[in-house]
Short mmCIF file of C-alpha atoms in Angstrom, two decimals:
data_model
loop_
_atom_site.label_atom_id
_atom_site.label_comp_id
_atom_site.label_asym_id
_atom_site.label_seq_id
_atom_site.Cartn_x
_atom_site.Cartn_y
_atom_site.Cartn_z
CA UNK A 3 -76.14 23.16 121.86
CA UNK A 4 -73.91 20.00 120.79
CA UNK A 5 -73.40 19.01 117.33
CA UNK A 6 -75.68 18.34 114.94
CA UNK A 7 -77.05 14.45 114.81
CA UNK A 8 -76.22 12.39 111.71
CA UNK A 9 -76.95 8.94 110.73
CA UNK A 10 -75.16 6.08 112.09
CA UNK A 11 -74.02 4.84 108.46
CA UNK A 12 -73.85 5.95 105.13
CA UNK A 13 -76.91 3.44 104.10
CA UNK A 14 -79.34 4.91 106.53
CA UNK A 15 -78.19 8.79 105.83
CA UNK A 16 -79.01 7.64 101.87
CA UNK A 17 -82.16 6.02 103.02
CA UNK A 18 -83.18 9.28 104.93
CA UNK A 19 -81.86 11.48 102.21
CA UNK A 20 -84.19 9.38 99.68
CA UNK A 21 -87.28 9.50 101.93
CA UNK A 22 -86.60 13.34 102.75
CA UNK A 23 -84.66 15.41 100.10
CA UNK A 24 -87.55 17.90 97.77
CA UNK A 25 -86.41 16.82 94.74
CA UNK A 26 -87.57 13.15 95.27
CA UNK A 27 -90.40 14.16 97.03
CA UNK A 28 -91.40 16.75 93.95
CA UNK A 29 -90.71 13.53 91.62
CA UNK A 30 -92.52 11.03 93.63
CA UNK A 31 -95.72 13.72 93.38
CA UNK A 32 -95.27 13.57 89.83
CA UNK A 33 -95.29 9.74 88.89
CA UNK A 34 -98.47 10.11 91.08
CA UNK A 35 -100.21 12.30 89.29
CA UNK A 36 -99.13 10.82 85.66
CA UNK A 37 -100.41 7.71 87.34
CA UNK A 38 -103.79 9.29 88.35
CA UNK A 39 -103.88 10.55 84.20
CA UNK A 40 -103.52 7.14 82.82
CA UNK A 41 -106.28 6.21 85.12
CA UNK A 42 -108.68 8.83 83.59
CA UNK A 43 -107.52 8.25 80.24
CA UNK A 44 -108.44 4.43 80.71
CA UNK A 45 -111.94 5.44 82.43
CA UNK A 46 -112.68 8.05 79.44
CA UNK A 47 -112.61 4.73 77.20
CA UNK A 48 -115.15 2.92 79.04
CA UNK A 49 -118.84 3.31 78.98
CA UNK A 50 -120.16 5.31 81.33
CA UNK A 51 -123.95 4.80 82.80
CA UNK A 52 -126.20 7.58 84.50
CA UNK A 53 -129.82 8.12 86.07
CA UNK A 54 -131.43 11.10 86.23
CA UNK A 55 -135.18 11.41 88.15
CA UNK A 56 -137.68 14.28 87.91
CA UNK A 57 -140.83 15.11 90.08
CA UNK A 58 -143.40 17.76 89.06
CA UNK A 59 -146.67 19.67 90.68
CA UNK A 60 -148.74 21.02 88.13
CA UNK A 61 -150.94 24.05 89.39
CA UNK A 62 -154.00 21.59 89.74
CA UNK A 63 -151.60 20.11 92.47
CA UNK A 64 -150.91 17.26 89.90
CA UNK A 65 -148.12 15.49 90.34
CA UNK A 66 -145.70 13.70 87.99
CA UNK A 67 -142.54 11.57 88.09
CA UNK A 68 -140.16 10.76 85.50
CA UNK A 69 -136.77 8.72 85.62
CA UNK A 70 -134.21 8.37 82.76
CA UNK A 71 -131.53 5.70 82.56
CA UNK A 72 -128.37 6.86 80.07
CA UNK A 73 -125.64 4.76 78.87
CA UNK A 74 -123.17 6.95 77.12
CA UNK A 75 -120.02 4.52 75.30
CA UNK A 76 -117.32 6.08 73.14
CA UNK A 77 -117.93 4.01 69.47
CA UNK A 78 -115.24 6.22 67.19
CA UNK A 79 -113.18 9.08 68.00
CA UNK A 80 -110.17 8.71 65.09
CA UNK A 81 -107.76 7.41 67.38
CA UNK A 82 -107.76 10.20 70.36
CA UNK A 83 -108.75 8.25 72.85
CA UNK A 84 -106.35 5.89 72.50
CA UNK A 85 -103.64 8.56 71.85
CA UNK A 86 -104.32 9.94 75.09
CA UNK A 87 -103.77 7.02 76.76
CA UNK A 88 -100.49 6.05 75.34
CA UNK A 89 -99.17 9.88 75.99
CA UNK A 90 -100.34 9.23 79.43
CA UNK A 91 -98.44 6.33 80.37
CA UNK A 92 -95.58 7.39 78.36
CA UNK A 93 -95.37 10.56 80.91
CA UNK A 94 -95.75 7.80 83.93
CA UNK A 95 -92.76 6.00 82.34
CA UNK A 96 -90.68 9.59 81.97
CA UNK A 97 -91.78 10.05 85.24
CA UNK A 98 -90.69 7.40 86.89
CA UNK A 99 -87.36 7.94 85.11
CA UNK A 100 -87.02 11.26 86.79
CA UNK A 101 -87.56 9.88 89.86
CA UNK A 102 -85.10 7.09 89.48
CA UNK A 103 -82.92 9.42 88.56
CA UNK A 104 -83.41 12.15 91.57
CA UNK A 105 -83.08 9.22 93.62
CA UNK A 106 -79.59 8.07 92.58
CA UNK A 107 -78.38 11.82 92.34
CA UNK A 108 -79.24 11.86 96.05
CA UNK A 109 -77.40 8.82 96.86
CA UNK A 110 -74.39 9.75 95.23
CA UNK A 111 -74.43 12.90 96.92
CA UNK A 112 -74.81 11.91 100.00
CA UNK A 113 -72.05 9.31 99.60
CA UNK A 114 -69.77 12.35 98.19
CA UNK A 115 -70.92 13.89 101.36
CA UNK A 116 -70.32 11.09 103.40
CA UNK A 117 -66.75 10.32 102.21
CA UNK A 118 -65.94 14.19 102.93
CA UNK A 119 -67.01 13.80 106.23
CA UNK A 120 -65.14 10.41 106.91
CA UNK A 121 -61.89 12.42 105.43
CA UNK A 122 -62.17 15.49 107.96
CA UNK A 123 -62.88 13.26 110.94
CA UNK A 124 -59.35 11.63 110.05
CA UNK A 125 -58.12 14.73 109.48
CA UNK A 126 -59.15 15.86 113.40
CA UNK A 127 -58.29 12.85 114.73
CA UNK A 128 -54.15 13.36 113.33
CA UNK A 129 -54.22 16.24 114.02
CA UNK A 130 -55.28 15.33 117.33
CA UNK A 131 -52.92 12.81 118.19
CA UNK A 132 -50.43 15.25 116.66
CA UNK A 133 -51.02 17.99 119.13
CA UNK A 134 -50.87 15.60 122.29
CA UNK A 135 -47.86 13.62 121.07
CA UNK A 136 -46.17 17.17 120.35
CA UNK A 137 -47.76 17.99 124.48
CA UNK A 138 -46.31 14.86 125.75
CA UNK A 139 -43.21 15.50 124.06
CA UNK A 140 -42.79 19.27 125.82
CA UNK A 141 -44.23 17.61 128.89
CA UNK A 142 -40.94 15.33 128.83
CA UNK A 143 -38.61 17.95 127.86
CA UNK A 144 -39.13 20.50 130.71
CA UNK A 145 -38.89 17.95 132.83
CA UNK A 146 -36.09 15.33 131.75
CA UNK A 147 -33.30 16.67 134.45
CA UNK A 148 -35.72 16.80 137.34
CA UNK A 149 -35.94 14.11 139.83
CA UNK A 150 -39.98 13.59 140.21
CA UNK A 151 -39.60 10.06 141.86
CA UNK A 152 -41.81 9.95 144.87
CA UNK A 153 -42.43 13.89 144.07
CA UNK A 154 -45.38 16.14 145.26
CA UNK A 155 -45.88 18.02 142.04
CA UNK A 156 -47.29 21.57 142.24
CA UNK A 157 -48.89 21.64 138.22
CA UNK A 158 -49.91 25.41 138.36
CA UNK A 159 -52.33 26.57 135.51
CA UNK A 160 -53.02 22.84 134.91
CA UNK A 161 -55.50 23.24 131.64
CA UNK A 162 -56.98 20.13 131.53
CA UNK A 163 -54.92 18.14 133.84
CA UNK A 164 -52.43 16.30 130.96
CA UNK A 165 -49.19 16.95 132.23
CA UNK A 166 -50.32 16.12 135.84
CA UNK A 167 -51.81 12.31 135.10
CA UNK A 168 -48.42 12.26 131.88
CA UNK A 169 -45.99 12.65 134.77
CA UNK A 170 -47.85 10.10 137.47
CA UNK A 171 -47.81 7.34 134.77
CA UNK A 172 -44.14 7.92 133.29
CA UNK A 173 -42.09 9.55 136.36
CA UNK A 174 -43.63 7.73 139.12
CA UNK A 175 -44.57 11.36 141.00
CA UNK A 176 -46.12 10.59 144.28
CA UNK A 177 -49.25 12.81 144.25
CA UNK A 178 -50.26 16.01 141.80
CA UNK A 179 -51.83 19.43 143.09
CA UNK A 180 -53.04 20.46 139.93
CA UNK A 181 -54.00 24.80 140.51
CA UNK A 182 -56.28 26.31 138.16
CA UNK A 183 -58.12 29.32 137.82
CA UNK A 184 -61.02 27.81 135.67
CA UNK A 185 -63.88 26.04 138.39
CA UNK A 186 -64.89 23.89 134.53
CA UNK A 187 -61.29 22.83 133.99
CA UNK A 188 -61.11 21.82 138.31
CA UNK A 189 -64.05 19.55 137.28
CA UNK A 190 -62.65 18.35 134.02
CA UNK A 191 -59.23 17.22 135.70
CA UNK A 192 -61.25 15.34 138.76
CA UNK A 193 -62.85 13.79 136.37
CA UNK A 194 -59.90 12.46 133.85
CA UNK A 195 -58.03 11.49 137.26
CA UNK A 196 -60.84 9.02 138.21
CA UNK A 197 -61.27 7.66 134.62
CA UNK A 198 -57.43 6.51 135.05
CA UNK A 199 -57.58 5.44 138.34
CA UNK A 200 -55.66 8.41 139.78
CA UNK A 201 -58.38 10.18 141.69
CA UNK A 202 -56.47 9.39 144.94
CA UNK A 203 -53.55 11.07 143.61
CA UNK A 204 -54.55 14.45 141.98
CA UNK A 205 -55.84 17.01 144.53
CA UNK A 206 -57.61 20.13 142.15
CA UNK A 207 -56.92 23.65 143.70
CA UNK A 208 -58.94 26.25 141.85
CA UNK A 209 -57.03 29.52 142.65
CA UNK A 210 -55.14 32.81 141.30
CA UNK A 211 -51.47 30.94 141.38
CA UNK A 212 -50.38 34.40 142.15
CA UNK A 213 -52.00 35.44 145.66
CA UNK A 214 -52.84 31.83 146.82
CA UNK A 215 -49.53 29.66 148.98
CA UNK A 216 -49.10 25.92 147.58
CA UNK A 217 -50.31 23.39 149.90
CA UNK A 218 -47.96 21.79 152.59
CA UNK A 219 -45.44 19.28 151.27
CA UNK A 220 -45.09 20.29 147.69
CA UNK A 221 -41.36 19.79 146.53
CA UNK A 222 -41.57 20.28 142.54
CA UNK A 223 -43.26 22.87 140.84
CA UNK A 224 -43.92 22.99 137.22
CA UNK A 225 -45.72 25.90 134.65
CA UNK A 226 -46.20 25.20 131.17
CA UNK A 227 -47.23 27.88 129.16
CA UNK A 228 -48.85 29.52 132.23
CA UNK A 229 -45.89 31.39 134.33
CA UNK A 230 -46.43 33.99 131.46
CA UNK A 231 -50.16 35.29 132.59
CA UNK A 232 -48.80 35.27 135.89
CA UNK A 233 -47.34 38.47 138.38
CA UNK A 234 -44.22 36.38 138.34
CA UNK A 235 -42.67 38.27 141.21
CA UNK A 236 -45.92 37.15 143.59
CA UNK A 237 -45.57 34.04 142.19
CA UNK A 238 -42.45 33.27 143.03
CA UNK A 239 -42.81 34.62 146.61
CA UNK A 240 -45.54 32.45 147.05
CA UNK A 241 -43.59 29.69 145.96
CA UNK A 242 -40.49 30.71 147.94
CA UNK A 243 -42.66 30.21 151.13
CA UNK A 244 -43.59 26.80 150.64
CA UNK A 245 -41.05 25.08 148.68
CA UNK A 246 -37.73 23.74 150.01
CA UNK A 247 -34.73 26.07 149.06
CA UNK A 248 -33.68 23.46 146.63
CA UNK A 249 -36.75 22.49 144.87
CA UNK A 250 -36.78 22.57 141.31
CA UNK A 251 -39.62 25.28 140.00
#
């Protein structure tokens, strides 16, 4: 599962938020109803108009209709009516209140929300371009006295294939073999070669660095932070086999 979807902006998560969020729902409900109050109150002012039939069979079989027309109109009530009315609409304009209030309670929220968000995304990012600066940087250290002009660089326990494509841009190494033990990371490497243009240049080898030989032609190896979940003495065998006697490791 990937992370959860947001809103593009912080004006459509509001407009979501106000559409969505229970408490504006609950007060939209509510203006509603005070709405559908007033509208009784107003009808219970008005005259109201009703027909009522009847049809009889005496035992003689005699038969007999009868219709009745009523109109019914409030004349004097002290005042209630009218009372009811005005407490009616005076609950649709608390009402609507509430709501306008739920709704900018929402919105500020959300924009709280938002700005929190916003913050901890720069937050990653630093951090981010902290950790690879401070990877570049060890990168260039443990390998400032080496000669990689032109070099066929064994990267064993590559990661995600930094170091390898850090070294072909700034030390102008010839090609990368770039050994893993992770078939995802192989994948991950191939594919962050191509996006810089150096698929040509980085051969993946997913294998145990300590039972498999380096290829043919390899004439620098380099470990960083991986020598130590190695068998060391294996390793180095292996890597006595293939490299020159004087190749840096």
């Amino acid at each position: 599962a990937g992370a959860p979807r947001t809103a593009k902006s912080e004006d459509a998560a509001k407009s979501v938020a106000v559409r969505t969020h229970p408490s504006v729902r609950q007060a939209q409900r509510q203006v509603t109803v005070a709405e559908l109050n007033i509208a009784r109150a107003n009808a219970a002012l008005k005259p109201t108009l009703s027909l009522s039939g009847r049809i009889a069979v005496d035992e003689d079989n005699q038969g007999s209709e009868s219709a009745t027309l009523t109109l019914r109109a409030p004349i004097y009530a002290g005042g209630q009516l009218s009372a009811v009315l005005r407490q009616a609409i005076a609950q649709r304009d608390a009402q609507r209140a509430a709501l306008l209030q739920s709704t900018v309670t929402v919105e500020q929220n959300v924009g709280i929300a938002w700005s929190n968000i916003q913050v901890s995304i720069a937050r990653i990012e630093a951090g981010q371009r902290q950790v690879r600066a401070a990877q570049s940087e060890l990168v260039r250290v443990a390998t400032r006295d080496v000669d990689l002009a032109g070099a066929h660089l064994l990267d064993v326990g590559a990661g995600l294939g930094g170091a390898s494509l850090q070294l072909l841009d700034e030390r102008a190494v010839k090609r990368v073999t770039a050994q893993t033990i992770c078939p995802a990371h192989g994948e991950v490497i191939a594919c962050f070669a191509s996006c810089e243009g150096q698929g040509g240049r980085v051969t993946v080898d997913v294998v145990d660095a300590s039972h498999a030989r380096p290829p043919p032609g390899v004439s620098v190896a380099l470990a960083i932070e991986s020598s130590c979940y190695l068998d060391r003495a294996k390793w180095f065998a292996r890597l006595a086999e293939a490299l020159p006697p004087s190749a840096p490791v």
